[in-house]
Amino acid sequence: MRKLKNSLLWAFAASFCTTIAVAQSQESLNTDRPDQSEGVYTLPKGQFQVENGFVFSKEESTDNLMLRYGLITNTEIRLETNFDVKTPDFSSTIFSVKQRLWESERYLPSVSLIGYGQYSKTDLKKYSFDACLAFESSLSEQLSLAYSLSSVQQFEGYNFTTELNYIPTSKFWGFVEYYATYQPHYAPLHNINAGIAYFIKPNFQIDLSGGHTLFQEEANYFLEVGMGYLFN
């Protein structure tokens, strides 16, 4: 019990400290949370961003932390950890590189490529390398469509996501998303979720989302709360 309390305290403290460690900036941020789709946006060179969220479901409670850094123009590097609150232990660590390939032009979508290297304690393969192609198309000033296709378990299966984003004001944005996982020897996993984000400051976002599985005898619901902060 003491170990669990210490781990929870560490996770919350880390999240809190990232929001107050530096002075507030007026630079806006663009996060890859709380949805499942990978965004096409890459951080400008030299910028650092923290994204953190807690996911609660019937089967698990997880703290997901992502650190992002703009390495050069159109290229960012990222480090992501998933901390299992119930164990408590780190279930996986992922290093990734995101490269912007194409900027949206007329009817063509923006495109980014992400490469992953992952260590996982829970998957059959402890170490794996995968990739993702992410797309985003602007439908209007307030609506956009994001979609991505990524491999899983060393290209043995794949994830598909599609998401509709709505940005009514500079303070709010919301989304509705469908995503699925296809792997050999397993039935496909279908999910739907939705969420909103609010900008306390241009560089500080808080968010709330939730969803559940589809086409299952017993749906698994989940709720996620989180934040994003851009350092300059």
CSV table of C-alpha atoms in Angstrom, one decimal:
chain,number,residue,atom,x,y,z
A,1,MET,CA,0.0,0.0,0.0
A,2,ARG,CA,2.8,2.4,0.8
A,3,LYS,CA,4.5,1.7,-2.5
A,4,LEU,CA,1.2,2.4,-4.3
A,5,LYS,CA,0.7,5.7,-2.5
A,6,ASN,CA,4.3,6.8,-3.2
A,7,SER,CA,3.9,6.0,-6.9
A,8,LEU,CA,0.6,7.9,-7.1
A,9,LEU,CA,2.2,10.9,-5.3
A,10,TRP,CA,5.1,10.8,-7.7
A,11,ALA,CA,2.9,10.7,-10.8
A,12,PHE,CA,0.7,13.6,-9.6
A,13,ALA,CA,3.7,15.6,-8.5
A,14,ALA,CA,5.4,15.2,-11.9
A,15,SER,CA,2.2,16.4,-13.7
A,16,PHE,CA,1.8,19.4,-11.4
A,17,CYS,CA,5.4,20.5,-11.5
A,18,THR,CA,5.5,20.6,-15.3
A,19,THR,CA,2.7,23.2,-15.3
A,20,ILE,CA,4.4,25.7,-12.9
A,21,ALA,CA,8.1,25.2,-13.5
A,22,VAL,CA,8.4,28.1,-16.0
A,23,ALA,CA,6.7,31.4,-16.6
A,24,GLN,CA,3.6,31.4,-18.8
A,25,SER,CA,4.1,32.0,-22.5
A,26,GLN,CA,1.7,33.3,-25.1
A,27,GLU,CA,2.8,30.7,-27.7
A,28,SER,CA,-0.1,28.4,-28.6
A,29,LEU,CA,0.2,24.6,-28.4
A,30,ASN,CA,-1.1,21.7,-30.4
A,31,THR,CA,-1.3,18.3,-28.6
A,32,ASP,CA,-1.6,14.7,-29.6
A,33,ARG,CA,-4.2,14.1,-26.8
A,34,PRO,CA,-6.7,13.2,-25.6
A,35,ASP,CA,-7.7,11.3,-28.8
A,36,GLN,CA,-6.2,8.1,-30.1
A,37,SER,CA,-5.3,9.5,-33.6
A,38,GLU,CA,-1.8,10.8,-34.3
A,39,GLY,CA,-1.8,14.4,-35.3
A,40,VAL,CA,0.2,15.7,-38.2
A,41,TYR,CA,1.6,18.8,-36.3
A,42,THR,CA,5.3,18.8,-35.3
A,43,LEU,CA,6.8,21.2,-32.8
A,44,PRO,CA,9.0,24.0,-34.1
A,45,LYS,CA,12.7,23.7,-33.6
A,46,GLY,CA,13.8,24.1,-30.0
A,47,GLN,CA,10.3,23.9,-28.4
A,48,PHE,CA,9.5,21.4,-25.6
A,49,GLN,CA,6.0,20.1,-24.7
A,50,VAL,CA,4.6,17.9,-22.0
A,51,GLU,CA,1.4,15.9,-22.3
A,52,ASN,CA,0.0,13.9,-19.4
A,53,GLY,CA,-3.3,12.0,-18.8
A,54,PHE,CA,-4.9,9.5,-16.5
A,55,VAL,CA,-7.1,6.8,-18.0
A,56,PHE,CA,-9.6,5.0,-15.8
A,57,SER,CA,-11.5,1.9,-16.8
A,58,LYS,CA,-13.0,-1.2,-15.3
A,59,GLU,CA,-9.8,-3.2,-16.0
A,60,GLU,CA,-7.0,-0.7,-15.5
A,61,SER,CA,-5.9,2.7,-14.4
A,62,THR,CA,-3.0,4.2,-16.3
A,63,ASP,CA,-0.9,7.4,-16.3
A,64,ASN,CA,0.2,8.3,-19.8
A,65,LEU,CA,3.1,10.8,-20.0
A,66,MET,CA,4.6,12.1,-23.3
A,67,LEU,CA,7.6,14.4,-23.7
A,68,ARG,CA,8.0,16.1,-27.1
A,69,TYR,CA,10.9,18.2,-28.5
A,70,GLY,CA,11.3,20.0,-31.8
A,71,LEU,CA,14.6,18.7,-33.1
A,72,ILE,CA,14.7,20.5,-36.5
A,73,THR,CA,12.2,22.1,-38.8
A,74,ASN,CA,9.3,19.6,-39.4
A,75,THR,CA,10.9,16.9,-37.2
A,76,GLU,CA,10.3,16.2,-33.5
A,77,ILE,CA,11.4,13.4,-31.1
A,78,ARG,CA,9.1,12.0,-28.4
A,79,LEU,CA,9.4,9.8,-25.3
A,80,GLU,CA,6.2,8.2,-23.9
A,81,THR,CA,5.7,6.1,-20.8
A,82,ASN,CA,2.6,4.2,-19.6
A,83,PHE,CA,2.5,3.8,-15.8
A,84,ASP,CA,0.1,1.1,-14.5
A,85,VAL,CA,-1.4,2.7,-11.3
A,86,LYS,CA,-2.8,-0.6,-10.0
A,87,THR,CA,0.4,-2.7,-10.2
A,88,PRO,CA,2.1,-0.1,-9.7
A,89,ASP,CA,4.8,-0.3,-12.4
A,90,PHE,CA,5.8,1.1,-15.9
A,91,SER,CA,4.0,-1.1,-18.4
A,92,SER,CA,5.7,0.3,-21.5
A,93,THR,CA,8.1,2.9,-22.8
A,94,ILE,CA,8.0,4.3,-26.4
A,95,PHE,CA,10.6,6.4,-28.2
A,96,SER,CA,9.3,7.9,-31.5
A,97,VAL,CA,10.3,10.3,-34.2
A,98,LYS,CA,7.6,12.3,-36.1
A,99,GLN,CA,8.4,13.8,-39.5
A,100,ARG,CA,6.1,16.2,-41.4
A,101,LEU,CA,6.1,15.0,-45.1
A,102,TRP,CA,3.5,17.2,-46.7
A,103,GLU,CA,1.7,20.5,-45.8
A,104,SER,CA,-2.0,20.7,-46.7
A,105,GLU,CA,-2.5,22.3,-50.2
A,106,ARG,CA,-6.0,22.7,-51.7
A,107,TYR,CA,-7.6,19.3,-51.6
A,108,LEU,CA,-4.5,17.4,-50.5
A,109,PRO,CA,-4.3,16.5,-46.8
A,110,SER,CA,-1.3,17.2,-44.5
A,111,VAL,CA,0.8,14.1,-44.0
A,112,SER,CA,3.2,13.0,-41.3
A,113,LEU,CA,5.2,9.8,-40.7
A,114,ILE,CA,6.0,8.5,-37.2
A,115,GLY,CA,8.4,5.7,-36.3
A,116,TYR,CA,8.2,3.9,-33.0
A,117,GLY,CA,10.6,1.8,-30.9
A,118,GLN,CA,8.8,0.3,-27.9
A,119,TYR,CA,9.6,-1.8,-24.8
A,120,SER,CA,6.6,-3.5,-23.2
A,121,LYS,CA,6.3,-5.7,-20.2
A,122,THR,CA,2.8,-6.9,-21.1
A,123,ASP,CA,3.0,-7.6,-24.9
A,124,LEU,CA,4.2,-11.0,-26.4
A,125,LYS,CA,7.1,-9.1,-28.0
A,126,LYS,CA,9.1,-7.1,-25.4
A,127,TYR,CA,10.7,-5.0,-28.1
A,128,SER,CA,9.0,-3.9,-31.2
A,129,PHE,CA,9.4,-1.3,-34.0
A,130,ASP,CA,6.4,0.1,-35.8
A,131,ALA,CA,5.3,3.0,-38.0
A,132,CYS,CA,2.3,5.3,-38.6
A,133,LEU,CA,1.1,7.5,-41.4
A,134,ALA,CA,-1.1,10.4,-40.1
A,135,PHE,CA,-3.3,12.6,-42.3
A,136,GLU,CA,-5.4,15.7,-41.7
A,137,SER,CA,-7.8,17.5,-44.1
A,138,SER,CA,-9.4,20.8,-43.4
A,139,LEU,CA,-13.2,20.8,-44.1
A,140,SER,CA,-13.9,24.3,-43.1
A,141,GLU,CA,-12.6,27.0,-40.7
A,142,GLN,CA,-14.0,25.1,-37.7
A,143,LEU,CA,-14.0,21.5,-38.9
A,144,SER,CA,-11.2,19.1,-39.8
A,145,LEU,CA,-10.9,15.4,-40.5
A,146,ALA,CA,-7.9,13.4,-39.1
A,147,TYR,CA,-7.1,9.8,-39.8
A,148,SER,CA,-4.2,7.5,-39.4
A,149,LEU,CA,-3.0,3.9,-40.2
A,150,SER,CA,-0.3,2.4,-38.0
A,151,SER,CA,1.3,-1.0,-37.5
A,152,VAL,CA,1.4,-3.0,-34.2
A,153,GLN,CA,3.5,-5.8,-32.8
A,154,GLN,CA,6.3,-5.4,-35.5
A,155,PHE,CA,3.9,-5.1,-38.4
A,156,GLU,CA,1.8,-8.2,-37.5
A,157,GLY,CA,-1.4,-6.1,-37.2
A,158,TYR,CA,-2.5,-2.5,-37.6
A,159,ASN,CA,-4.6,0.3,-36.0
A,160,PHE,CA,-6.9,2.5,-37.9
A,161,THR,CA,-8.4,5.7,-36.6
A,162,THR,CA,-10.7,8.4,-38.0
A,163,GLU,CA,-11.7,11.6,-36.2
A,164,LEU,CA,-13.8,14.7,-36.7
A,165,ASN,CA,-12.5,17.8,-35.0
A,166,TYR,CA,-14.6,20.9,-34.2
A,167,ILE,CA,-13.1,24.2,-33.1
A,168,PRO,CA,-15.9,26.7,-32.3
A,169,THR,CA,-13.6,29.2,-30.5
A,170,SER,CA,-9.9,29.7,-29.7
A,171,LYS,CA,-10.6,28.5,-26.2
A,172,PHE,CA,-12.3,25.2,-27.0
A,173,TRP,CA,-12.1,22.2,-29.3
A,174,GLY,CA,-13.9,18.9,-29.4
A,175,PHE,CA,-13.8,15.6,-31.3
A,176,VAL,CA,-15.6,12.4,-32.0
A,177,GLU,CA,-13.5,9.4,-33.0
A,178,TYR,CA,-13.7,5.8,-34.1
A,179,TYR,CA,-10.6,3.5,-33.9
A,180,ALA,CA,-10.0,-0.2,-34.4
A,181,THR,CA,-7.2,-2.7,-34.0
A,182,TYR,CA,-6.8,-5.7,-36.3
A,183,GLN,CA,-4.4,-8.6,-35.4
A,184,PRO,CA,-4.0,-12.1,-36.7
A,185,HIS,CA,-5.8,-14.8,-34.6
A,186,TYR,CA,-7.8,-12.2,-32.7
A,187,ALA,CA,-11.2,-10.7,-33.3
A,188,PRO,CA,-11.0,-7.0,-34.3
A,189,LEU,CA,-11.3,-4.5,-31.5
A,190,HIS,CA,-13.7,-1.5,-32.3
A,191,ASN,CA,-14.0,1.6,-30.2
A,192,ILE,CA,-15.6,5.0,-30.1
A,193,ASN,CA,-14.8,8.0,-28.0
A,194,ALA,CA,-15.3,11.7,-27.7
A,195,GLY,CA,-13.8,14.6,-25.8
A,196,ILE,CA,-13.3,18.3,-25.2
A,197,ALA,CA,-10.2,20.5,-24.5
A,198,TYR,CA,-10.1,23.9,-22.9
A,199,PHE,CA,-7.2,26.4,-23.2
A,200,ILE,CA,-6.5,28.0,-19.8
A,201,LYS,CA,-3.7,29.9,-21.6
A,202,PRO,CA,-2.5,29.6,-25.2
A,203,ASN,CA,0.2,27.2,-24.0
A,204,PHE,CA,-1.8,25.3,-21.3
A,205,GLN,CA,-4.6,22.9,-22.1
A,206,ILE,CA,-6.8,20.7,-19.9
A,207,ASP,CA,-9.0,18.0,-21.4
A,208,LEU,CA,-11.6,15.4,-20.7
A,209,SER,CA,-12.7,12.4,-22.8
A,210,GLY,CA,-14.5,9.1,-22.6
A,211,GLY,CA,-15.6,6.2,-24.7
A,212,HIS,CA,-16.3,2.5,-24.9
A,213,THR,CA,-15.8,-0.6,-27.0
A,214,LEU,CA,-18.2,-1.6,-29.8
A,215,PHE,CA,-19.7,-4.9,-30.9
A,216,GLN,CA,-18.7,-6.6,-27.6
A,217,GLU,CA,-21.0,-8.7,-25.3
A,218,GLU,CA,-20.0,-6.4,-22.4
A,219,ALA,CA,-18.8,-2.9,-23.3
A,220,ASN,CA,-15.6,-1.7,-21.6
A,221,TYR,CA,-16.0,2.0,-20.7
A,222,PHE,CA,-13.1,4.4,-20.0
A,223,LEU,CA,-12.7,8.0,-18.8
A,224,GLU,CA,-9.6,10.1,-19.3
A,225,VAL,CA,-8.5,13.5,-17.8
A,226,GLY,CA,-5.3,15.3,-18.7
A,227,MET,CA,-3.3,18.3,-19.7
A,228,GLY,CA,-0.8,19.7,-22.1
A,229,TYR,CA,1.8,22.4,-21.6
A,230,LEU,CA,4.2,24.1,-24.0
A,231,PHE,CA,7.6,25.3,-22.8
A,232,ASN,CA,9.4,28.0,-24.9
